[in-house]
Tab-separated table of C-alpha atoms in Angstrom:
chain	number	residue	atom	x	y	z
A	236	MET	CA	104.931	128.176	110.886
A	237	LYS	CA	107.854	125.813	110.359
A	238	ALA	CA	108.424	124.338	106.910
A	239	PHE	CA	111.193	122.956	104.714
A	240	ALA	CA	111.808	125.034	101.607
A	241	ILE	CA	114.352	126.130	98.991
A	242	ASN	CA	115.306	129.722	98.170
A	243	ARG	CA	116.611	128.945	94.671
A	244	TYR	CA	116.947	126.078	92.234
A	245	LYS	CA	119.872	123.810	93.191
A	246	GLY	CA	119.871	125.457	96.613
A	247	PRO	CA	119.672	123.330	99.771
A	248	LEU	CA	116.423	122.305	101.395
A	249	GLU	CA	116.287	124.259	104.654
A	250	ALA	CA	114.074	124.617	107.706
A	251	MET	CA	112.514	128.086	107.765
A	252	ASP	CA	109.563	130.055	109.066
A	253	VAL	CA	106.956	130.717	106.385
A	254	PRO	CA	103.580	132.503	106.492
A	255	GLU	CA	100.477	130.565	107.467
A	256	PRO	CA	98.567	129.180	104.453
A	257	VAL	CA	95.815	131.314	102.930
A	258	VAL	CA	92.578	129.307	102.922
A	259	GLY	CA	90.491	130.025	99.820
A	260	GLU	CA	86.757	129.427	99.656
A	261	HIS	CA	87.276	126.010	98.004
A	262	ASP	CA	90.316	125.069	100.133
A	263	VAL	CA	90.779	122.796	103.115
A	264	LEU	CA	93.361	123.668	105.802
A	265	ILE	CA	95.160	120.519	106.951
A	266	GLN	CA	97.288	119.831	109.994
A	267	VAL	CA	100.019	117.719	108.381
A	268	ARG	CA	100.509	114.391	110.146
A	269	ALA	CA	102.623	112.694	107.457
A	270	ALA	CA	104.152	113.570	104.098
A	271	GLY	CA	105.602	111.199	101.531
A	272	LEU	CA	108.868	111.955	99.732
A	273	ASN	CA	109.133	111.585	95.966
A	274	GLN	CA	111.849	111.864	93.325
A	275	LEU	CA	109.771	114.769	91.991
A	276	ASP	CA	110.740	116.800	95.079
A	277	GLU	CA	114.419	116.428	94.268
A	278	LYS	CA	113.877	117.095	90.555
A	279	ILE	CA	112.077	120.337	91.372
A	280	ARG	CA	114.827	121.328	93.830
A	281	THR	CA	117.496	120.887	91.157
A	282	GLY	CA	115.488	122.872	88.596
A	283	GLU	CA	114.890	119.962	86.250
A	284	PHE	CA	111.323	121.104	85.590
A	285	LYS	CA	111.756	124.869	85.885
A	286	GLN	CA	110.732	125.452	82.257
A	287	ILE	CA	107.425	123.636	82.647
A	288	LEU	CA	106.812	124.116	86.390
A	289	PRO	CA	107.923	127.667	87.213
A	290	TYR	CA	107.807	128.388	90.940
A	291	LYS	CA	108.374	131.416	93.148
A	292	PHE	CA	110.706	131.325	96.133
A	293	PRO	CA	110.899	130.449	98.909
A	294	LEU	CA	109.282	127.208	97.726
A	295	VAL	CA	108.058	124.665	100.267
A	296	LEU	CA	108.506	121.185	98.788
A	297	GLY	CA	106.330	118.114	99.304
A	298	HIS	CA	103.685	116.482	97.104
A	299	ASP	CA	101.966	113.972	99.417
A	300	VAL	CA	99.952	114.719	102.541
A	301	ALA	CA	97.916	112.905	105.157
A	302	GLY	CA	96.440	114.832	108.032
A	303	VAL	CA	93.468	116.271	109.866
A	304	VAL	CA	91.162	119.021	108.603
A	305	LEU	CA	91.472	122.179	110.728
A	306	GLN	CA	89.291	124.484	108.652
A	307	ALA	CA	87.140	124.278	105.531
A	308	GLY	CA	86.626	127.170	103.101
A	309	VAL	CA	83.123	128.612	102.873
A	310	LYS	CA	82.296	126.720	99.654
A	311	VAL	CA	83.804	123.371	100.687
A	312	GLN	CA	81.141	120.656	100.762
A	313	ALA	CA	82.888	117.330	101.248
A	314	PHE	CA	85.003	117.919	104.356
A	315	THR	CA	84.596	119.321	107.860
A	316	PRO	CA	87.055	119.996	110.705
A	317	GLY	CA	88.255	116.774	112.286
A	318	ASP	CA	88.101	114.707	109.086
A	319	GLU	CA	91.158	112.565	108.381
A	320	VAL	CA	92.194	113.165	104.756
A	321	TYR	CA	94.972	112.525	102.280
A	322	GLY	CA	95.911	113.875	98.887
A	323	ARG	CA	98.399	115.046	96.308
A	324	PRO	CA	98.019	118.842	96.022
A	325	ARG	CA	97.979	120.222	92.471
A	326	LYS	CA	101.145	121.854	91.139
A	327	ASP	CA	100.416	125.378	92.397
A	328	SER	CA	99.419	124.127	95.863
A	329	ILE	CA	102.379	121.886	96.757
A	330	GLY	CA	104.221	122.318	100.039
A	331	THR	CA	103.454	119.380	102.315
A	332	PHE	CA	106.800	119.624	104.139
A	333	ALA	CA	105.139	122.060	106.523
A	334	GLU	CA	103.114	122.070	109.715
A	335	ARG	CA	99.963	123.085	107.837
A	336	ILE	CA	98.867	123.338	104.217
A	337	ALA	CA	95.792	124.604	102.358
A	338	VAL	CA	94.707	122.218	99.593
A	339	PRO	CA	91.848	122.507	97.072
A	340	GLU	CA	88.924	120.308	98.094
A	341	GLU	CA	88.977	118.510	94.719
A	342	ASP	CA	92.485	117.179	95.399
A	343	LEU	CA	91.554	115.363	98.624
A	344	ALA	CA	89.836	112.177	99.745
A	345	LEU	CA	89.035	110.689	103.112
A	346	LYS	CA	91.989	108.695	104.426
A	347	PRO	CA	91.561	104.912	104.274
A	348	GLU	CA	90.403	103.802	107.720
A	349	SER	CA	92.511	100.645	107.720
A	350	ILE	CA	95.934	102.332	107.544
A	351	SER	CA	98.044	104.803	109.531
A	352	PHE	CA	98.723	108.427	108.645
A	353	GLU	CA	102.261	107.447	107.612
A	354	GLU	CA	100.948	104.770	105.243
A	355	ALA	CA	98.336	107.162	103.864
A	356	GLY	CA	100.989	109.855	103.392
A	357	SER	CA	103.005	107.460	101.235
A	358	LEU	CA	100.231	106.826	98.742
A	359	PRO	CA	98.748	109.764	96.797
A	360	LEU	CA	101.364	110.546	94.147
A	361	VAL	CA	102.423	106.963	93.443
A	362	ALA	CA	98.904	105.519	93.623
A	363	LEU	CA	97.507	108.209	91.312
A	364	THR	CA	100.411	107.625	88.920
A	365	ALA	CA	99.691	103.890	88.838
A	366	TRP	CA	95.933	104.473	88.452
A	367	GLN	CA	96.275	107.023	85.663
A	368	ALA	CA	98.783	104.827	83.802
A	369	LEU	CA	97.039	101.453	84.126
A	370	VAL	CA	93.355	102.362	84.324
A	371	GLU	CA	92.999	105.694	82.550
A	372	ARG	CA	95.668	105.500	79.854
A	373	GLY	CA	96.325	101.763	79.590
A	374	ASN	CA	92.755	100.480	80.032
A	375	VAL	CA	94.327	97.279	81.355
A	376	GLN	CA	91.928	94.328	81.103
A	377	PRO	CA	91.809	90.845	82.680
A	378	GLY	CA	94.155	88.421	80.951
A	379	GLN	CA	96.452	91.076	79.497
A	380	LYS	CA	100.215	91.012	79.990
A	381	VAL	CA	101.727	94.014	81.779
A	382	LEU	CA	105.388	94.903	82.400
A	383	ILE	CA	106.141	97.235	85.300
A	384	HIS	CA	109.702	98.418	85.698
A	385	ALA	CA	111.359	98.991	89.087
A	386	GLY	CA	108.751	96.924	90.899
A	387	ALA	CA	110.180	97.499	94.383
A	388	GLY	CA	110.030	101.289	94.087
A	389	GLY	CA	107.310	103.711	95.099
A	390	VAL	CA	105.273	103.621	91.875
A	391	GLY	CA	106.178	100.052	90.947
A	392	SER	CA	105.108	98.494	94.244
A	393	ILE	CA	101.620	100.000	93.941
A	394	ALA	CA	101.366	99.408	90.174
A	395	ILE	CA	102.042	95.666	90.563
A	396	GLN	CA	99.202	95.361	93.077
A	397	LEU	CA	96.822	97.415	90.944
A	398	ALA	CA	97.648	95.458	87.778
A	399	LYS	CA	96.960	92.173	89.603
A	400	HIS	CA	93.666	93.588	90.897
A	401	LEU	CA	92.768	94.415	87.280
A	402	GLY	CA	93.376	90.771	86.344
A	403	ALA	CA	96.635	91.124	84.413
A	404	THR	CA	99.635	88.830	84.274
A	405	VAL	CA	102.443	90.977	85.681
A	406	ALA	CA	106.149	90.955	84.897
A	407	THR	CA	108.519	93.277	86.714
A	408	THR	CA	112.183	94.196	86.885
A	409	ALA	CA	113.867	94.250	90.296
A	410	SER	CA	117.136	93.390	91.991
A	411	ALA	CA	117.653	89.765	93.084
A	412	SER	CA	117.342	90.861	96.723
A	413	ASN	CA	113.839	92.215	96.016
A	414	ALA	CA	112.593	89.221	94.002
A	415	ASP	CA	110.597	87.622	96.819
A	416	PHE	CA	109.228	91.015	97.864
A	417	VAL	CA	107.773	91.823	94.430
A	418	ARG	CA	106.379	88.287	94.129
A	419	GLU	CA	104.534	88.869	97.404
A	420	LEU	CA	103.046	92.001	95.845
A	421	GLY	CA	101.703	89.873	92.987
A	422	ALA	CA	104.388	89.776	90.292
A	423	ASP	CA	104.170	86.602	88.187
A	424	ILE	CA	107.511	87.037	86.406
A	425	VAL	CA	110.516	88.695	88.059
A	426	ILE	CA	113.522	89.720	86.006
A	427	ASP	CA	116.792	90.491	87.796
A	428	TYR	CA	117.729	93.677	85.955
A	429	GLN	CA	121.365	93.400	87.087
A	430	ASN	CA	121.921	89.995	85.491
A	431	GLU	CA	119.114	89.475	82.963
A	432	ASP	CA	117.867	91.290	79.869
A	433	PHE	CA	114.091	91.644	80.035
A	434	GLU	CA	113.921	92.000	76.249
A	435	GLN	CA	115.281	88.465	75.876
A	436	ARG	CA	112.618	86.988	78.167
A	437	LEU	CA	109.472	88.939	77.342
A	438	SER	CA	107.411	89.424	74.196
A	439	GLY	CA	103.838	90.110	73.160
A	440	TYR	CA	103.047	92.422	76.068
A	441	ASP	CA	99.977	94.635	76.049
A	442	PHE	CA	101.260	97.411	78.290
A	443	VAL	CA	104.513	98.691	79.815
A	444	LEU	CA	104.883	101.215	82.636
A	445	ASP	CA	108.395	102.656	82.323
A	446	SER	CA	109.942	104.753	85.078
A	447	LEU	CA	113.510	104.795	83.770
A	448	GLY	CA	113.423	106.266	80.243
A	449	GLY	CA	116.310	106.168	77.769
A	450	GLU	CA	117.489	102.775	76.545
A	451	ASN	CA	115.142	101.003	78.943
A	452	LEU	CA	112.158	102.653	77.267
A	453	LYS	CA	113.406	101.782	73.773
A	454	LYS	CA	113.703	98.120	74.750
A	455	SER	CA	110.275	98.278	76.381
A	456	LEU	CA	108.710	99.275	73.060
A	457	ARG	CA	110.170	96.115	71.517
A	458	VAL	CA	108.507	93.729	74.005
A	459	LEU	CA	105.026	95.060	73.153
A	460	ARG	CA	102.616	93.281	70.818
A	461	PRO	CA	101.422	95.269	67.772
A	462	GLY	CA	98.936	97.797	69.125
A	463	GLY	CA	100.498	97.666	72.586
A	464	LYS	CA	101.191	100.775	74.633
A	465	ALA	CA	104.091	102.087	76.723
A	466	ILE	CA	103.583	104.865	79.221
A	467	GLY	CA	106.686	106.651	80.492
A	468	ILE	CA	106.784	108.634	83.731
A	469	SER	CA	110.443	109.598	83.432
A	470	GLY	CA	110.167	111.031	79.935
A	471	PRO	CA	110.639	112.121	77.300
A	472	PRO	CA	107.555	114.410	77.480
A	473	ASP	CA	105.304	114.269	74.414
A	474	PRO	CA	103.210	116.869	72.519
A	475	ALA	CA	99.999	115.855	74.319
A	476	PHE	CA	101.622	116.686	77.662
A	477	ALA	CA	102.905	120.030	76.366
A	478	LYS	CA	99.421	120.940	75.154
A	479	ALA	CA	97.687	119.867	78.373
A	480	ALA	CA	100.230	121.819	80.434
A	481	GLY	CA	99.406	124.990	78.455
A	482	LEU	CA	103.043	125.608	77.550
A	483	ASN	CA	104.025	128.369	75.151
A	484	PRO	CA	104.569	127.513	71.458
A	485	VAL	CA	108.372	127.543	71.731
A	486	LEU	CA	108.386	125.084	74.626
A	487	ARG	CA	105.755	122.943	72.938
A	488	LEU	CA	107.945	122.725	69.845
A	489	ALA	CA	110.990	121.818	71.960
A	490	ILE	CA	109.097	119.103	73.819
A	491	THR	CA	107.744	117.704	70.552
A	492	GLY	CA	111.354	117.389	69.414
A	493	LEU	CA	112.442	115.641	72.633
A	494	SER	CA	110.094	112.718	72.092
A	495	ALA	CA	110.154	112.635	68.283
A	496	GLY	CA	112.660	109.777	68.071
A	497	MET	CA	110.812	107.637	70.607
A	498	ARG	CA	107.453	108.234	68.912
A	499	ARG	CA	108.955	107.396	65.507
A	500	GLN	CA	110.368	104.145	66.844
A	501	ALA	CA	107.018	103.264	68.417
A	502	LYS	CA	105.187	103.930	65.155
A	503	LYS	CA	107.649	101.770	63.227
A	504	LEU	CA	106.973	98.907	65.652
A	505	GLY	CA	103.200	99.389	65.441
A	506	VAL	CA	102.937	100.380	69.112
A	507	SER	CA	102.333	103.668	70.938
A	508	TYR	CA	104.233	105.770	73.459
A	509	GLY	CA	102.802	108.377	75.808
A	510	PHE	CA	104.220	110.448	78.663
A	511	LEU	CA	102.385	110.700	81.975
A	512	PHE	CA	102.819	113.548	84.444
A	513	MET	CA	100.195	112.592	86.980
A	514	ARG	CA	97.559	115.096	88.027
A	515	ALA	CA	95.805	115.623	91.325
A	516	SER	CA	92.425	113.905	91.688
A	517	GLY	CA	90.478	113.457	94.891
A	518	GLU	CA	87.891	111.448	92.963
A	519	GLN	CA	90.448	108.839	91.889
A	520	LEU	CA	91.925	108.802	95.394
A	521	GLY	CA	88.459	107.924	96.664
A	522	GLN	CA	88.517	104.821	94.460
A	523	ILE	CA	92.023	104.009	95.701
A	524	THR	CA	90.761	104.348	99.301
A	525	ALA	CA	88.187	101.643	98.549
A	526	LEU	CA	90.905	99.345	97.168
A	527	VAL	CA	93.084	99.901	100.242
A	528	ASP	CA	90.278	99.317	102.746
A	529	GLY	CA	89.169	96.313	100.683
A	530	GLY	CA	92.637	94.750	100.905
A	531	ALA	CA	93.482	94.881	97.175
A	532	VAL	CA	96.282	97.440	97.598
A	533	ARG	CA	98.561	97.984	100.585
A	534	PRO	CA	100.930	100.914	101.017
A	535	ILE	CA	104.639	100.083	101.071
A	536	VAL	CA	106.527	102.292	103.520
A	537	GLY	CA	110.246	101.576	103.575
A	538	ARG	CA	111.280	104.262	106.031
A	539	VAL	CA	109.719	106.783	108.416
A	540	LEU	CA	111.655	109.776	109.750
A	541	PRO	CA	110.476	112.581	112.055
A	542	PHE	CA	109.511	115.954	110.579
A	543	ASP	CA	112.669	117.668	111.813
A	544	ARG	CA	114.795	115.267	109.729
A	545	THR	CA	113.152	116.135	106.406
A	546	VAL	CA	116.438	117.457	104.938
A	547	GLN	CA	118.197	114.184	105.713
A	548	ALA	CA	115.260	112.203	104.335
A	549	LEU	CA	115.442	113.958	100.961
A	550	LYS	CA	119.220	113.479	100.743
A	551	GLU	CA	118.876	109.770	101.461
A	552	LEU	CA	116.146	109.446	98.852
A	553	GLU	CA	118.764	110.234	96.183
A	554	LYS	CA	120.775	107.165	97.215
A	555	GLY	CA	117.892	104.833	96.403
A	556	GLY	CA	117.653	101.273	97.686
A	557	ILE	CA	114.486	101.842	99.751
A	558	ARG	CA	111.508	99.585	99.160
A	559	GLY	CA	108.361	101.589	98.534
A	560	LYS	CA	108.296	105.077	100.016
A	561	THR	CA	110.082	107.238	102.568
A	562	VAL	CA	107.691	109.215	104.760
A	563	ILE	CA	108.193	112.027	107.248
A	564	SER	CA	105.975	111.942	110.299
A	565	ALA	CA	104.845	114.987	112.247
A	566	HIS	CA	103.371	113.217	115.257
């Protein structure tokens, strides 16, 4: 079947013929109708995560899928052929830039009925990231103050909506041209990151979702109230992540060192820092489906390109400037 894959780290994404997926007893074979693009795809292509996410080649990229069930493994209980599903396959099952993909049943949910395949294909990775940051790790409550960086981006645009649904007051950083857009999503306070310093305007926040890292993360720690929490999705990775990922002792030590400075600074300020590398969860996606069909969260698709232009789509993703997500469509 046709797919888009790399033959080596830092090598180009190329169209190639790859074997049909092997459908395990707990797997669901999906005819791909849409696949979202993520910065993670480009980071894997360039080898940024090769120490912690070792892959064999050729490697089909793609972490978001929406499509139709073609076949269910013998022990699959939740899905049958013809079901419309979506999901973020776990790390050893990625490869949604393909005509078909086999995905573990646990990683899938029924597609929201109120949206298209392209909209559904944009959601899994960013919606699960927002859910795991705000609900699971942040335990965001009504009346709390939440700062979400890069509010017009893939994760940010969903996180703003989810935080508002949870009852929080939401501040976000965005360009001036995206100010009205993020307000429409629910942002109460919009900071023009090109001309304003969010640290000068914000204080006493309960939670920050940081997607930029570095100096931005350091400043984010300083706008938190004592006991507040920052979750970073750009890094640096922390010891809890290294342990959960089952990394070897040498790598775990190295990762502990990477975040040591940030964790020290957080402790000094009386706040906490944690790193989030989202995980696949069909169960959480089921809850997100309910929010989408209930009108609390809407997917933000900035661009749709046909399947045969996947290479171009990934290259253009690097340039940035797209609201929400870029999606490739196979129908």
